[in-house]
Short mmCIF file of C-alpha atoms and ligand atoms in Angstrom, two decimals:
data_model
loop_
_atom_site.label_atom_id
_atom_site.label_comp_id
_atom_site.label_asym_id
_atom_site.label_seq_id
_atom_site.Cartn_x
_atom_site.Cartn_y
_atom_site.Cartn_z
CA UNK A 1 16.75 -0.89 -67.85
CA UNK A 2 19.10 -1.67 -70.64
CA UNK A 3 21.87 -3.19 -70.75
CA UNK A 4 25.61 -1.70 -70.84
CA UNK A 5 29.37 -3.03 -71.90
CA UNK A 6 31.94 -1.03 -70.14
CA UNK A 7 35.41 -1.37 -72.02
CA UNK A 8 38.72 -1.25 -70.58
CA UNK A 9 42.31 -0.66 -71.97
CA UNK A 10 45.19 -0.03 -69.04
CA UNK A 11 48.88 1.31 -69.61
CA UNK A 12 51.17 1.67 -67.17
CA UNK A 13 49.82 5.36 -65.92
CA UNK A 14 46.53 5.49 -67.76
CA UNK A 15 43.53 3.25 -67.95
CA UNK A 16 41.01 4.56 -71.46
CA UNK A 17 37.42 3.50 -71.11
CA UNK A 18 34.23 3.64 -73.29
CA UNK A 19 30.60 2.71 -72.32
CA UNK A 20 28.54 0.99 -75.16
CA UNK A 21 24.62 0.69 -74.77
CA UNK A 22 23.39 -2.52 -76.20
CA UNK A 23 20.06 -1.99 -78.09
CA UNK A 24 18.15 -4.85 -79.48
CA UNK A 25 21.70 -6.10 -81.83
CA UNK A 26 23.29 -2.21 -81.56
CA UNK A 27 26.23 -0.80 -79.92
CA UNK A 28 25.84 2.55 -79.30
CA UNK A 29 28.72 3.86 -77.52
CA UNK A 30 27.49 6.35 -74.74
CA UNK A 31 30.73 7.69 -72.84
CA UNK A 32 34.53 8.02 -74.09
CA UNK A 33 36.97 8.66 -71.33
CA UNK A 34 40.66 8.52 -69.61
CA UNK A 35 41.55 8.61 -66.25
CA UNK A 36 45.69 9.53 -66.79
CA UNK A 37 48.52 10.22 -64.16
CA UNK A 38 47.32 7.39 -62.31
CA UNK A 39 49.26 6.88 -59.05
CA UNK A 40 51.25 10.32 -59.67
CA UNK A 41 48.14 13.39 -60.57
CA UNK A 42 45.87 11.61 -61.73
CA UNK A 43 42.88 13.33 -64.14
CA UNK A 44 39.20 12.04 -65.12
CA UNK A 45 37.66 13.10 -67.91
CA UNK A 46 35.15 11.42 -69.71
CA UNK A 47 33.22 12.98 -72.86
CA UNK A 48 29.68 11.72 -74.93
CA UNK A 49 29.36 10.21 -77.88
CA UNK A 50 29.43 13.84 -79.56
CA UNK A 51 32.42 14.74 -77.98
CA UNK A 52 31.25 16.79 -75.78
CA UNK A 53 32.59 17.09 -72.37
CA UNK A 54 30.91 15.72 -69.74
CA UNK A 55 33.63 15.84 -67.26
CA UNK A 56 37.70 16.74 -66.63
CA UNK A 57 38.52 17.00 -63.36
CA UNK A 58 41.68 16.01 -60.94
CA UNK A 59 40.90 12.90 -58.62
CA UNK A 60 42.55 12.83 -55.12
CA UNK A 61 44.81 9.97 -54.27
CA UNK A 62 42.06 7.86 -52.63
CA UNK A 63 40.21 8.06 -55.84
CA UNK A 64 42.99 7.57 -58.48
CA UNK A 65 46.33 6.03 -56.80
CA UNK A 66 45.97 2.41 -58.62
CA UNK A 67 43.91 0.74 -60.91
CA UNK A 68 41.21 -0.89 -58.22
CA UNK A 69 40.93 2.81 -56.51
CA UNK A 70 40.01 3.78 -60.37
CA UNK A 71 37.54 1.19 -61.04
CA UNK A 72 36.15 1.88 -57.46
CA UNK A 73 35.85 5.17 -58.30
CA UNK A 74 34.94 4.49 -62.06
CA UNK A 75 32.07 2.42 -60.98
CA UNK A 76 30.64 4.76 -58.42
CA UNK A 77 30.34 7.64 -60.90
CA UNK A 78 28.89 4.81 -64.12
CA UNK A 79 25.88 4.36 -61.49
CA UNK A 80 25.33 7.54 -61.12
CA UNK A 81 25.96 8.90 -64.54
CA UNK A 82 24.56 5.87 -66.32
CA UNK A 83 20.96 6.40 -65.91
CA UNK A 84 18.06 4.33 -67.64
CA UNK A 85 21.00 1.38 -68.51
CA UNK A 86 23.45 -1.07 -65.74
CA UNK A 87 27.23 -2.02 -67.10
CA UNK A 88 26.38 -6.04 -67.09
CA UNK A 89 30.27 -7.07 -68.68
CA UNK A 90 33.30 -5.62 -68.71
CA UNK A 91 35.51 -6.23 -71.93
CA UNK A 92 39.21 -5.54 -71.58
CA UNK A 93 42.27 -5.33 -74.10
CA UNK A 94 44.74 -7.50 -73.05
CA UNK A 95 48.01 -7.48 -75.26
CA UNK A 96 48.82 -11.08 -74.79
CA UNK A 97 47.11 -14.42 -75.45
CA UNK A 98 50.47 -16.39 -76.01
CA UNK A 99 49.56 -19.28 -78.54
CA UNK A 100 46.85 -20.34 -77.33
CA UNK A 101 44.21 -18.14 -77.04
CA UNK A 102 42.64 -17.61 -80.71
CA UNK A 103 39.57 -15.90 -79.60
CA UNK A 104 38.36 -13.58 -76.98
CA UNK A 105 37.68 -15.26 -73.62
CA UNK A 106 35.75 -15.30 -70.29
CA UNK A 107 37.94 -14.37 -67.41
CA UNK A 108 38.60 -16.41 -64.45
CA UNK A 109 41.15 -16.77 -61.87
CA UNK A 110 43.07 -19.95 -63.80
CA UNK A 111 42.69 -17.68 -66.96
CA UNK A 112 44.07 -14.63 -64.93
CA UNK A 113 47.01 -17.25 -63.97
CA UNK A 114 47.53 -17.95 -66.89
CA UNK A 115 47.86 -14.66 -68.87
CA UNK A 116 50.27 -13.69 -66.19
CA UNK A 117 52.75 -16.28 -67.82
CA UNK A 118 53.06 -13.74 -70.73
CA UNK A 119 54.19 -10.83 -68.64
CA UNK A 120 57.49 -11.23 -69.80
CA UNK A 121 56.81 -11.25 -73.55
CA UNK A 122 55.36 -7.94 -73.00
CA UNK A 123 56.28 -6.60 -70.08
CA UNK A 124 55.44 -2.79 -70.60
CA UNK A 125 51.55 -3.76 -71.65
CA UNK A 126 50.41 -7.51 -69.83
CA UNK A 127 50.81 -6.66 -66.16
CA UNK A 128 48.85 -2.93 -66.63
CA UNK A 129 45.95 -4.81 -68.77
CA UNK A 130 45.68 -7.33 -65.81
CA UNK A 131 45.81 -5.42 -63.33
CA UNK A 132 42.16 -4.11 -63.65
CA UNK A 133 40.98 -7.32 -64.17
CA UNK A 134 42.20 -8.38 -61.17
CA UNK A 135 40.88 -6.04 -59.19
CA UNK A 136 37.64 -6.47 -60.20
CA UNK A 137 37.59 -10.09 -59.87
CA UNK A 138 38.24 -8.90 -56.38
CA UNK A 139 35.54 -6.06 -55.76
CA UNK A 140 32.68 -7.49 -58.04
CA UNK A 141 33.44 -10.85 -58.23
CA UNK A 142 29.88 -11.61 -59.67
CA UNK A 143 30.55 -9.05 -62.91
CA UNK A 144 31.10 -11.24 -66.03
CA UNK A 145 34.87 -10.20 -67.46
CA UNK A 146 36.13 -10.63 -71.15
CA UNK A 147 40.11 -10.58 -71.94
CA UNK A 148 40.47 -9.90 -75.63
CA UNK A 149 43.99 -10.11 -77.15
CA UNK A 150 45.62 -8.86 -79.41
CA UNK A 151 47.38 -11.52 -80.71
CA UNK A 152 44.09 -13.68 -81.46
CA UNK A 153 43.59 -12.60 -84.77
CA UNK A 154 47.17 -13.94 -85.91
CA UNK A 155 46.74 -17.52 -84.40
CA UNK A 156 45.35 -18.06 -88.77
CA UNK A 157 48.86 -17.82 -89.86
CA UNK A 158 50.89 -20.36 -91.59
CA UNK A 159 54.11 -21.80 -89.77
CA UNK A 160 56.49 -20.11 -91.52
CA UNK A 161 54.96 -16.71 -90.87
CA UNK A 162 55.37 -17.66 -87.40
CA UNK A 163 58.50 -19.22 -87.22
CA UNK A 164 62.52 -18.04 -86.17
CA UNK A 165 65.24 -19.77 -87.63
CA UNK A 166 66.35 -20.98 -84.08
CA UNK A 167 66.49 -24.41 -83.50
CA UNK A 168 62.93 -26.30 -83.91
CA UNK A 169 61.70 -26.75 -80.20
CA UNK A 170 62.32 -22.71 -79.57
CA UNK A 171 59.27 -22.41 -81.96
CA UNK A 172 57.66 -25.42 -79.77
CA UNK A 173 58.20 -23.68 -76.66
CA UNK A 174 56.52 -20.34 -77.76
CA UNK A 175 59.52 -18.78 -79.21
CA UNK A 176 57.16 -17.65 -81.94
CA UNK A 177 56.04 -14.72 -84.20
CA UNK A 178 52.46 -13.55 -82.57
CA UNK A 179 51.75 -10.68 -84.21
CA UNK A 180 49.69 -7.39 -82.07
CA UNK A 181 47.28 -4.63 -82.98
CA UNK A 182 45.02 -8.02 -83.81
CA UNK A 183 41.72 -6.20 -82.29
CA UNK A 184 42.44 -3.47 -85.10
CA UNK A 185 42.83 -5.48 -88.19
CA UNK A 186 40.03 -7.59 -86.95
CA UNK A 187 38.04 -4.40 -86.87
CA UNK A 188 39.14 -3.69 -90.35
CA UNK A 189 39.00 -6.70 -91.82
CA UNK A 190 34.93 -7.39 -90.51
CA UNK A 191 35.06 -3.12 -92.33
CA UNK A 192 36.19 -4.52 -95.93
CA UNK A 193 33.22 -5.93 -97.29
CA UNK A 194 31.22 -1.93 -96.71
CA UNK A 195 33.76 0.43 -97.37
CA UNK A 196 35.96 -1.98 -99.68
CA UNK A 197 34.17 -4.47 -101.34
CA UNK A 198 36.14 -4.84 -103.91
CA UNK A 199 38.88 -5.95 -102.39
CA UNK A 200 37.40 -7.58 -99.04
CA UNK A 201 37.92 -10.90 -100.52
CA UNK A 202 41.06 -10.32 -101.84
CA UNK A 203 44.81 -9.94 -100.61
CA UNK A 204 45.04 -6.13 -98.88
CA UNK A 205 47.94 -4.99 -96.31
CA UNK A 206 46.68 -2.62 -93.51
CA UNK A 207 49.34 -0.48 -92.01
CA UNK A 208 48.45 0.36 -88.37
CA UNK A 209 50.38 3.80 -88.12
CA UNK A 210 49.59 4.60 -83.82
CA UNK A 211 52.36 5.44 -81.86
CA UNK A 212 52.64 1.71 -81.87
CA UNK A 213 52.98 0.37 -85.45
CA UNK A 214 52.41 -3.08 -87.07
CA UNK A 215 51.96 -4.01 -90.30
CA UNK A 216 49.49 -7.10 -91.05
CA UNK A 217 48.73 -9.18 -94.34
CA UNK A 218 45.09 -10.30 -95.03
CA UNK A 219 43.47 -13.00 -97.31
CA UNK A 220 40.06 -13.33 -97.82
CA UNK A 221 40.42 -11.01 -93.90
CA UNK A 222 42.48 -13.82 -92.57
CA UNK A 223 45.69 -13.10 -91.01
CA UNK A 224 48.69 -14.58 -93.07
CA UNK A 225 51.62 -12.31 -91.89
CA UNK A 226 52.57 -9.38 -89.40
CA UNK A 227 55.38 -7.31 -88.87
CA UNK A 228 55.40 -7.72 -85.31
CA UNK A 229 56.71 -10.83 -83.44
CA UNK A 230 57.18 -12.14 -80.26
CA UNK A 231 57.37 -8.87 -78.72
CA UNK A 232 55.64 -5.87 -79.86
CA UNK A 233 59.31 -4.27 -81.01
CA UNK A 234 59.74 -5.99 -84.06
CA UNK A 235 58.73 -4.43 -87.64
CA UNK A 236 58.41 -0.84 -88.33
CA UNK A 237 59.35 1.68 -85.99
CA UNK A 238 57.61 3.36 -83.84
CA UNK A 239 57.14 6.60 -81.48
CA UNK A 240 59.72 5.33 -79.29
CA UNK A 241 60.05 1.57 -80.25
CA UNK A 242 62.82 0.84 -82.49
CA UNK A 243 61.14 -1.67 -84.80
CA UNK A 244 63.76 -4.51 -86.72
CA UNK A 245 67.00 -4.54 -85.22
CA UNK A 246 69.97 -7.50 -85.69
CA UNK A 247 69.79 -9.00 -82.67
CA UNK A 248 73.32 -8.71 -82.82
CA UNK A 249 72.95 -5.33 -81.61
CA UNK A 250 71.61 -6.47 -78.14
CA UNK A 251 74.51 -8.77 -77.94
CA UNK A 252 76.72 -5.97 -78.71
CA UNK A 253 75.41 -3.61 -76.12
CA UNK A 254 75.46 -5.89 -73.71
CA UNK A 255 78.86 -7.26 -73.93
CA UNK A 256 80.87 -4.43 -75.31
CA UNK A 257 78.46 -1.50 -73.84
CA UNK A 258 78.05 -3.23 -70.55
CA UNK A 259 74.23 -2.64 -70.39
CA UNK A 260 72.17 -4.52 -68.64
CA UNK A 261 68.95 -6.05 -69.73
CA UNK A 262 66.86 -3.31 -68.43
CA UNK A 263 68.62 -0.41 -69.88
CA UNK A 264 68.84 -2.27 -73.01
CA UNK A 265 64.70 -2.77 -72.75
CA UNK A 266 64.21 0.92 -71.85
CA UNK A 267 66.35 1.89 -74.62
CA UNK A 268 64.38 -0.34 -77.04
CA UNK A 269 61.02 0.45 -76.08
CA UNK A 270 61.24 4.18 -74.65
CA UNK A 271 64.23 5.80 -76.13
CA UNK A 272 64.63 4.37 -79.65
CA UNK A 273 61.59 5.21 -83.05
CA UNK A 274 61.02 8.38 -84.25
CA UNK A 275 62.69 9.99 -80.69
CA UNK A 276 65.53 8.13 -80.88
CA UNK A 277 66.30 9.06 -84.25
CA UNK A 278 64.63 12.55 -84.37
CA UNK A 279 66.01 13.87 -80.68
CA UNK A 280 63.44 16.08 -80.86
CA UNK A 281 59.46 13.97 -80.52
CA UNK A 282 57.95 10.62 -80.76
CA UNK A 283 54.98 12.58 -82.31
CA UNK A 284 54.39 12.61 -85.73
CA UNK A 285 52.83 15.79 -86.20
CA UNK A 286 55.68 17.54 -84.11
CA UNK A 287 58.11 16.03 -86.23
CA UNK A 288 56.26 17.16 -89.44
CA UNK A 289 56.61 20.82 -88.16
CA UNK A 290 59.77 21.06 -87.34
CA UNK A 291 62.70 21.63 -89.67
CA UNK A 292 65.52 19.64 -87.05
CA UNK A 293 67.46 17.27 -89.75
CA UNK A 294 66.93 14.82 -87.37
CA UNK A 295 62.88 15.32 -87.72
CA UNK A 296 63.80 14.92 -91.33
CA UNK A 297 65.66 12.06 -91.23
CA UNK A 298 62.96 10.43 -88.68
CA UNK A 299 59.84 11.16 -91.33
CA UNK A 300 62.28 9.87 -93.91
CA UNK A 301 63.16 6.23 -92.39
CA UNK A 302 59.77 5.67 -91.32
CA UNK A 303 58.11 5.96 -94.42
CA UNK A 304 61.24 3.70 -95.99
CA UNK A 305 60.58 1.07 -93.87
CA UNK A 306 56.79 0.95 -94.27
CA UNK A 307 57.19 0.88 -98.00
CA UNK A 308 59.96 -1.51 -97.56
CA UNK A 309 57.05 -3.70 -95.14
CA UNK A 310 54.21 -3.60 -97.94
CA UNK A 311 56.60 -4.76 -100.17
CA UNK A 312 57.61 -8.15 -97.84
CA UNK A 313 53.99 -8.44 -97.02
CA UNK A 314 53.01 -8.36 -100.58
CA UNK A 315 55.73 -10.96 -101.31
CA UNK A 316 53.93 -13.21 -98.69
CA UNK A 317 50.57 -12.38 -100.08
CA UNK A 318 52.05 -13.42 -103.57
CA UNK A 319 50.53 -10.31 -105.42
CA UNK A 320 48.46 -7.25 -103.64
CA UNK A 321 44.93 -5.90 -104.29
CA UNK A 322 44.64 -3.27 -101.49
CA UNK A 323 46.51 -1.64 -98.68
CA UNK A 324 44.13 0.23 -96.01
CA UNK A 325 45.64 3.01 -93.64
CA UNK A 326 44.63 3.50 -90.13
CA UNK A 327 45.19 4.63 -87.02
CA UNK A 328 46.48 7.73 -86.02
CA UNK A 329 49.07 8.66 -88.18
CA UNK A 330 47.46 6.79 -90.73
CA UNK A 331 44.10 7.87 -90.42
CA UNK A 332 45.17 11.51 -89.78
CA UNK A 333 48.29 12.63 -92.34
CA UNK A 334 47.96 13.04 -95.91
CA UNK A 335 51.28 13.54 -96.33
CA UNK A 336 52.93 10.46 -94.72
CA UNK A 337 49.88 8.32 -96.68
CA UNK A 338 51.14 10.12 -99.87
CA UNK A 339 55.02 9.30 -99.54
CA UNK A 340 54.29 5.73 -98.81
CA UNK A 341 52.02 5.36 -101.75
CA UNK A 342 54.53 7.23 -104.12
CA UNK A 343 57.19 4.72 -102.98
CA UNK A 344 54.89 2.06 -103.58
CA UNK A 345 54.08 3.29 -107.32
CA UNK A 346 56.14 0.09 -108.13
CA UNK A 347 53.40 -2.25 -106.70
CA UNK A 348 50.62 -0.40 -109.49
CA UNK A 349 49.42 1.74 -106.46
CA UNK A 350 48.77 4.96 -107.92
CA UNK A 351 47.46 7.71 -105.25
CA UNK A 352 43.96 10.23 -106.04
CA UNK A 353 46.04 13.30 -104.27
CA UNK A 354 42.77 15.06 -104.18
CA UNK A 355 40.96 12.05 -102.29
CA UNK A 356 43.88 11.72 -100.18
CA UNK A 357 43.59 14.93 -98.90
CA UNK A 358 39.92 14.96 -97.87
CA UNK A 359 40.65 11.66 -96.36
CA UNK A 360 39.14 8.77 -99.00
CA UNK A 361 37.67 6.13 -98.16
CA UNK A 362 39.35 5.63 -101.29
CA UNK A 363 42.70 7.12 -101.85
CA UNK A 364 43.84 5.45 -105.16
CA UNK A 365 42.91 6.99 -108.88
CA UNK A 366 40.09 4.96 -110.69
CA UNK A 367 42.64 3.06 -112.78
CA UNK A 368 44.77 1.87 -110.03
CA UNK A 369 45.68 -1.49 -110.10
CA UNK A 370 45.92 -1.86 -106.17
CA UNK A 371 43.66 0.12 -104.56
CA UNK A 372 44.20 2.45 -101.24
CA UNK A 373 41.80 3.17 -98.61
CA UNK A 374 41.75 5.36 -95.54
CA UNK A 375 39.37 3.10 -93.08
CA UNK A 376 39.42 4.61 -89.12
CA UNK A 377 40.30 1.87 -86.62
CA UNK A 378 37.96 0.65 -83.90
CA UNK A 379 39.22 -1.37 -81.06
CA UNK A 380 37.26 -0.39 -78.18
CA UNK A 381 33.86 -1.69 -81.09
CA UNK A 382 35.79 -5.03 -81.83
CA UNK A 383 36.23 -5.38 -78.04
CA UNK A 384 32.55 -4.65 -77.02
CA UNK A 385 31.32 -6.88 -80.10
CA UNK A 386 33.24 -9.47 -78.25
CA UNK A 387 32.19 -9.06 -74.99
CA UNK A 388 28.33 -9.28 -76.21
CA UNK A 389 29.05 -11.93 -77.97
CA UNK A 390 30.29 -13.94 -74.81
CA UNK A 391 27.79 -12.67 -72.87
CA UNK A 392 24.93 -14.00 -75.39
CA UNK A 393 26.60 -17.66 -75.13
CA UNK A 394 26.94 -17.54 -71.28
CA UNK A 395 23.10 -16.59 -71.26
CA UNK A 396 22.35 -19.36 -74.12
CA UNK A 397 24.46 -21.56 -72.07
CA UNK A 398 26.83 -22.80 -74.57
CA UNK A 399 30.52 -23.44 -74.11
CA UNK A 400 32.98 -20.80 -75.10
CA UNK A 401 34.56 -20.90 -77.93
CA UNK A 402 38.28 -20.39 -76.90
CA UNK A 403 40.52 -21.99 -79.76
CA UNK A 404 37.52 -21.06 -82.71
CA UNK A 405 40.39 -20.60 -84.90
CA UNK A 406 43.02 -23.56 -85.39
CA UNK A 407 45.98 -22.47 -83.63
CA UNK A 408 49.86 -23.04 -84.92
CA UNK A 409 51.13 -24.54 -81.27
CA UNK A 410 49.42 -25.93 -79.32
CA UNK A 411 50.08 -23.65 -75.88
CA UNK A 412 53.58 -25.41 -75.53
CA UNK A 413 54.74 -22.58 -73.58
CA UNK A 414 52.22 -23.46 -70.59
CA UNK A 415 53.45 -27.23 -71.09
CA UNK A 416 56.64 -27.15 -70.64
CA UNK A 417 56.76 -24.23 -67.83
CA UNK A 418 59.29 -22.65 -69.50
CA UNK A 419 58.13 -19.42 -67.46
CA UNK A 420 57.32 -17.57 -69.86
P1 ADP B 501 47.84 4.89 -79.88
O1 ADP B 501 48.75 3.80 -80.35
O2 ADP B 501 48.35 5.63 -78.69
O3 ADP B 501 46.39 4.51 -79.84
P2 ADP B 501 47.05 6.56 -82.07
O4 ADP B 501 46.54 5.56 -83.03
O5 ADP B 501 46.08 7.47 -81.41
O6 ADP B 501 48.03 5.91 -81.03
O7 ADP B 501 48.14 7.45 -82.83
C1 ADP B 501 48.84 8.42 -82.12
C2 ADP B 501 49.80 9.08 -83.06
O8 ADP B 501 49.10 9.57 -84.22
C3 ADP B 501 50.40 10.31 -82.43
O9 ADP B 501 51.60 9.98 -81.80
C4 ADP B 501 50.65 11.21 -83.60
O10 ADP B 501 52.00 11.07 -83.98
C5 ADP B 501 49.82 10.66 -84.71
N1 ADP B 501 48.90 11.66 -85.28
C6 ADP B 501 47.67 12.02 -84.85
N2 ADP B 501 47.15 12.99 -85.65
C7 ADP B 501 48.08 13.24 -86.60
C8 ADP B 501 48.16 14.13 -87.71
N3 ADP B 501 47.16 14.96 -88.01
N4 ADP B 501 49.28 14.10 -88.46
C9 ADP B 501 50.29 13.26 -88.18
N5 ADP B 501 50.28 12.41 -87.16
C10 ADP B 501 49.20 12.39 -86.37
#
């Protein structure tokens, strides 16, 4: 019987899965699916690795009211619809590793402890990835769990990447830049040396363009700089997240506005992006076709403050090579990819308008002196590479190999039980 990695990556409503066959050294990912509405109507539908569906039907209550009735009932239909192979590891996305955590990890309950000290650095992601895990650890105690964050990949960067200008022992205390979407870039980065070779070595920016959207500096596919930081509101904006904002603001609004720090948080996080500004979707392609000004305006300061991002992020890379696009938006529209490479020209980036269109790889002219690439993410991959790997060691017996990467703080925040 061979051997299966089931990924997992809970939100608040919805928890996304994927089941990845391991054959001899290959991945081969079997099933893609979503169980959404959890608690309220929730759905389950799961399709194969050609898209096809398999499945989409409503679950009762019993079967779909939290996430352990989901992985109850998720693990009830794997065994039956999983023939000839047996999920042996589970590999989840968990937003937050705080400083410490520089690599993926196995899971257990002083881990699980642990993570739940970053809740409040991300408080809309952390407790829905744990959740899972928790329940698991619970029902199939004996089922070996990965956490894989998405900070990791950022634990490379230099000190003053990471740093406020607060007063020194904020930084010490975890009052840090982390960075997020670090399962992404890692995926991209390990993609460089096939698609890009050219520049896999060099200094590239990826732009992340999801519904969440970060902005992260590589050299030599080391993390150097991000546009997200402590939280995952900082940097560019997003579908509903507002991206940079003086913190003055929240001062503002919460003195002269008399909002409280939860309306101020669901204004920041739900109400603010491309809605906020648009009053009409957090979507990109609905805001594409519509003609609202405020759809306009929307498209218009989103692609301003990417270009104005690659710029900072070259600055920190002291000179560019390449800049890759992915994710949704960045993965899927020409025509946002276009307008940030035309107000890039300045950097020597000069866009193949045909090649853009049908999607690149390559999306720069032959003569371009920093290069542009189209290059589809792959978390859910990075996550089950992870979890293999993890599971190899266990089997070989060798420690893991938490803090692989030198880390900026030690995990001060865990030291001096700040509570974070
Ligand atoms: P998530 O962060 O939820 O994983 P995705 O990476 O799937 O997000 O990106 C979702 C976003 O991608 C959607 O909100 C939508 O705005 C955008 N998107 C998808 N396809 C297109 C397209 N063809 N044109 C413009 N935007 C698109």
């Amino acid at each position: 019987m061979a051997d299966a990695i089931l990924v997992v990556n809970a939100g608040s409503s919805s928890l996304k899965f994927q089941v990845f066959e391991l054959e001899a050294d290959a991945l081969t990912v079997r099933f893609r699916g979503l169980i959404d509405g959890m608690g309220t109507r929730p759905n389950f539908a799961v399709k194969d690795a050609a898209g096809a569906s398999v499945v989409d039907r409503p679950l009762s209550a019993a079967e779909g009211g939290d996430p352990a009735s989901c992985l109850a009932f998720l693990g009830a239909w794997l065994r039956e619809a999983v023939t000839g192979s047996e999920v042996v590891g589970v590999g989840h996305r968990v937003v937050h590793g705080g400083a410490r955590y520089s690599a993926p990890v196995r899971v257990d309950a002083q881990l699980l402890a642990e993570l739940e000290k970053f809740v409040p650095l991300a408080p809309l992601h952390q407790p829905h990835n744990l959740a899972p895990i928790r329940a698991l650890m619970a029902s199939r105690p004996e089922l070996p769990q990965v956490a894989c964050f998405d900070t990791a990949f950022h634990r490379t960067q230099p000190i003053e990447a990471a740093l406020f200008a607060l007063p020194r022992h904020y930084y010490d205390e975890g009052v840090l830049r982390y960075g997020f979407h670090g399962l992404s870039y890692e995926y991209i980065a390990a993609q460089l040396p096939r698609v890009a070779p050219e520049i896999a070595a060099g200094r590239v920016v990826v732009a992340h363009l999801g519904s969440g959207v970060s902005m992260c500096a590589l050299e030599r596919g080391r993390s150097v700089c991000s546009t997200m930081g402590f939280t995952a509101l900082d940097g560019c904006p997003m579908g509903t997240r507002c991206g940079e904002l003086d913190p003055g603001v929240v001062i503002y609004l919460g003195r002269e506005r008399g909002m409280s720090f939860d309306a101020i948080e669901a204004l920041l996080y739900k109400k603010s992006g491309l809605l906020g500004i648009s009053g009409v979707s957090n979507d990109m392609r609905d805001l594409l076709a519509s003609d609202a000004p405020g759809a306009r305006l929307a498209v218009d300061f989103f692609v301003y403050r990417i270009a104005c991002e690659l710029g900072s992020l070259a600055a920190a890379l002291g000179g560019i090579d390449g800049i890759v696009f992915t994710a949704g938006v960045g993965e899927n529209s020409a025509l946002i990819r276009a307008r940030i490479c035309e107000r890039s020209a300045w950097l020597g980036l000069a866009l193949d308008t045909d090649a853009n269109t049908s999607g690149g790889p390559r999306i720069s002219r032959a003569g371009s002196r920093v290069s542009a690439w189209v290059i589809p993410t792959n978390e859910e991959l990075m996550i089950a590479r992870h979890t293999r790997e993890l599971l190899a060691q266990a089997a070989a017996g060798k420690p893991q190999r938490e803090s692989a990467r030198a880390a900026p703080v030690q995990d001060a925040s865990i030291r001096h039980g700040y509570g974070l």
